[in-house]
Amino acid sequence: MPFPQLRRSLVLLLCLLAPAGFAQDVKVRKAKAKGPRFVRIHGGHRLHRDAAASFERMAKAARESGQSLLVTSALRSYRQQRDLWRLYRKGLGAQAARPGRSNHQRGLAVDLVVGGNLESPTYAWLAGNACRFGFRRTVASEPWHWEYRPRSTSAPRDGEDCLGQPLRVEPEPAPTLVRTDAS
Ligand SMILES: [Zn+2]
């Protein structure tokens, strides 16, 4: 093959390959910068990394108010969702979405121990505060099921909680008196 023709072929080949290779490279670098898609939250369950970060902030705020958010289910594999759905269909398990239709499979839903009724302190805390962290209820019959939907969950107005109730102002802790005797 004469030299100019070879060079033209090489240039053409590089032009064809370079954008694909570059895009691939950018994708890999982006994935590495963000870390894995699903990450572990306290208690061993896993959530999508964005939901997990927000959930951990919410759990910390709950702890500071004396409530612990216990997780019973978070990210589920297709097989786990399918098994739960089959049990539900047989009348043997709690309500479960058809596999492929649950936000548990996307790591965006979390089931919490809410104490069995809507009057429990844990449920009351979630109802009043979860929206500040992008979480809200999505299934009317499942008070334990909360989803991370930051785009469609509005933050409370200033001075109000997620239910529109006035925020309780916690009293400032009394200052500790320290003796500063110079002698
Ligand atoms: Zn759920």
mmCIF file of N, CA and C in Angstrom, residues 47 55 58 73 103-104 108-114 122-131 134-139 142-149:
data_model
loop_
_atom_site.group_PDB
_atom_site.id
_atom_site.type_symbol
_atom_site.label_atom_id
_atom_site.label_comp_id
_atom_site.label_asym_id
_atom_site.label_seq_id
_atom_site.Cartn_x
_atom_site.Cartn_y
_atom_site.Cartn_z
ATOM 1 N N LEU A 47 -28.899 1.131 49.577
ATOM 2 C CA LEU A 47 -29.753 2.065 48.833
ATOM 3 C C LEU A 47 -28.926 2.675 47.714
ATOM 4 N N PHE A 55 -30.729 9.495 53.398
ATOM 5 C CA PHE A 55 -31.296 8.682 54.470
ATOM 6 C C PHE A 55 -30.445 8.779 55.734
ATOM 7 N N MET A 58 -31.114 11.890 57.466
ATOM 8 C CA MET A 58 -32.434 11.838 58.116
ATOM 9 C C MET A 58 -32.364 10.999 59.394
ATOM 10 N N SER A 73 -36.318 -3.249 55.022
ATOM 11 C CA SER A 73 -36.055 -3.593 53.626
ATOM 12 C C SER A 73 -35.649 -2.335 52.881
ATOM 13 N N ASN A 103 -39.791 0.498 43.393
ATOM 14 C CA ASN A 103 -38.629 1.374 43.588
ATOM 15 C C ASN A 103 -37.632 0.782 44.570
ATOM 16 N N HIS A 104 -37.987 -0.319 45.220
ATOM 17 C CA HIS A 104 -36.989 -1.038 46.027
ATOM 18 C C HIS A 104 -35.884 -1.563 45.110
ATOM 19 N N LEU A 108 -34.401 3.115 45.830
ATOM 20 C CA LEU A 108 -34.956 4.425 46.180
ATOM 21 C C LEU A 108 -36.070 4.321 47.218
ATOM 22 N N ALA A 109 -36.383 3.088 47.648
ATOM 23 C CA ALA A 109 -37.457 2.909 48.629
ATOM 24 C C ALA A 109 -36.901 2.221 49.865
ATOM 25 N N VAL A 110 -37.462 2.591 50.999
ATOM 26 C CA VAL A 110 -36.996 2.015 52.256
ATOM 27 C C VAL A 110 -38.222 1.715 53.119
ATOM 28 N N ASP A 111 -38.223 0.526 53.732
ATOM 29 C CA ASP A 111 -39.300 0.166 54.657
ATOM 30 C C ASP A 111 -38.774 0.333 56.076
ATOM 31 N N LEU A 112 -39.548 1.029 56.893
ATOM 32 C CA LEU A 112 -39.090 1.361 58.245
ATOM 33 C C LEU A 112 -40.059 0.822 59.279
ATOM 34 N N VAL A 113 -39.520 0.521 60.458
ATOM 35 C CA VAL A 113 -40.392 0.131 61.573
ATOM 36 C C VAL A 113 -41.056 1.406 62.072
ATOM 37 N N VAL A 114 -42.369 1.515 61.888
ATOM 38 C CA VAL A 114 -43.039 2.753 62.302
ATOM 39 C C VAL A 114 -43.921 2.539 63.528
ATOM 40 N N THR A 122 -42.401 7.478 66.147
ATOM 41 C CA THR A 122 -41.514 7.371 64.975
ATOM 42 C C THR A 122 -42.263 7.826 63.723
ATOM 43 N N TYR A 123 -43.509 7.364 63.582
ATOM 44 C CA TYR A 123 -44.281 7.765 62.404
ATOM 45 C C TYR A 123 -44.507 9.272 62.408
ATOM 46 N N ALA A 124 -44.845 9.792 63.585
ATOM 47 C CA ALA A 124 -45.099 11.238 63.685
ATOM 48 C C ALA A 124 -43.850 12.022 63.294
ATOM 49 N N TRP A 125 -42.694 11.520 63.724
ATOM 50 C CA TRP A 125 -41.451 12.219 63.370
ATOM 51 C C TRP A 125 -41.244 12.205 61.849
ATOM 52 N N LEU A 126 -41.457 11.037 61.244
ATOM 53 C CA LEU A 126 -41.274 10.918 59.787
ATOM 54 C C LEU A 126 -42.253 11.836 59.050
ATOM 55 N N ALA A 127 -43.513 11.815 59.475
ATOM 56 C CA ALA A 127 -44.522 12.630 58.798
ATOM 57 C C ALA A 127 -44.148 14.110 58.855
ATOM 58 N N GLY A 128 -43.547 14.506 59.969
ATOM 59 C CA GLY A 128 -43.217 15.920 60.139
ATOM 60 C C GLY A 128 -41.876 16.323 59.554
ATOM 61 N N ASN A 129 -41.003 15.339 59.303
ATOM 62 C CA ASN A 129 -39.630 15.698 58.934
ATOM 63 C C ASN A 129 -39.077 15.087 57.654
ATOM 64 N N ALA A 130 -39.630 13.957 57.199
ATOM 65 C CA ALA A 130 -38.998 13.240 56.083
ATOM 66 C C ALA A 130 -38.881 14.102 54.826
ATOM 67 N N CYS A 131 -39.830 15.002 54.603
ATOM 68 C CA CYS A 131 -39.792 15.807 53.374
ATOM 69 C C CYS A 131 -38.548 16.694 53.317
ATOM 70 N N GLY A 134 -36.107 14.768 51.384
ATOM 71 C CA GLY A 134 -36.504 14.264 50.060
ATOM 72 C C GLY A 134 -37.286 12.967 50.095
ATOM 73 N N PHE A 135 -37.697 12.528 51.302
ATOM 74 C CA PHE A 135 -38.443 11.270 51.416
ATOM 75 C C PHE A 135 -39.928 11.558 51.626
ATOM 76 N N ARG A 136 -40.769 10.699 51.040
ATOM 77 C CA ARG A 136 -42.202 10.815 51.302
ATOM 78 C C ARG A 136 -42.878 9.473 51.093
ATOM 79 N N ARG A 137 -44.108 9.390 51.599
ATOM 80 C CA ARG A 137 -44.891 8.163 51.416
ATOM 81 C C ARG A 137 -45.459 8.129 50.013
ATOM 82 N N THR A 138 -45.556 6.928 49.438
ATOM 83 C CA THR A 138 -46.099 6.831 48.080
ATOM 84 C C THR A 138 -47.201 5.783 47.985
ATOM 85 N N VAL A 139 -47.343 4.926 49.020
ATOM 86 C CA VAL A 139 -48.366 3.879 48.970
ATOM 87 C C VAL A 139 -49.301 4.090 50.159
ATOM 88 N N GLU A 142 -49.376 1.601 53.002
ATOM 89 C CA GLU A 142 -48.114 1.148 53.593
ATOM 90 C C GLU A 142 -47.394 2.289 54.317
ATOM 91 N N PRO A 143 -47.780 2.529 55.584
ATOM 92 C CA PRO A 143 -47.129 3.639 56.301
ATOM 93 C C PRO A 143 -45.640 3.413 56.547
ATOM 94 N N TRP A 144 -45.169 2.198 56.352
ATOM 95 C CA TRP A 144 -43.747 1.893 56.572
ATOM 96 C C TRP A 144 -42.898 2.173 55.323
ATOM 97 N N HIS A 145 -43.544 2.355 54.177
ATOM 98 C CA HIS A 145 -42.810 2.454 52.905
ATOM 99 C C HIS A 145 -42.578 3.927 52.548
ATOM 100 N N TRP A 146 -41.312 4.327 52.507
ATOM 101 C CA TRP A 146 -40.940 5.715 52.208
ATOM 102 C C TRP A 146 -40.013 5.718 51.008
ATOM 103 N N GLU A 147 -40.228 6.667 50.106
ATOM 104 C CA GLU A 147 -39.401 6.721 48.891
ATOM 105 C C GLU A 147 -38.635 8.029 48.813
ATOM 106 N N TYR A 148 -37.456 7.924 48.249
ATOM 107 C CA TYR A 148 -36.620 9.102 48.032
ATOM 108 C C TYR A 148 -37.032 9.719 46.704
ATOM 109 N N ARG A 149 -37.752 10.839 46.765
ATOM 110 C CA ARG A 149 -38.225 11.518 45.555
ATOM 111 C C ARG A 149 -37.963 13.010 45.706
#
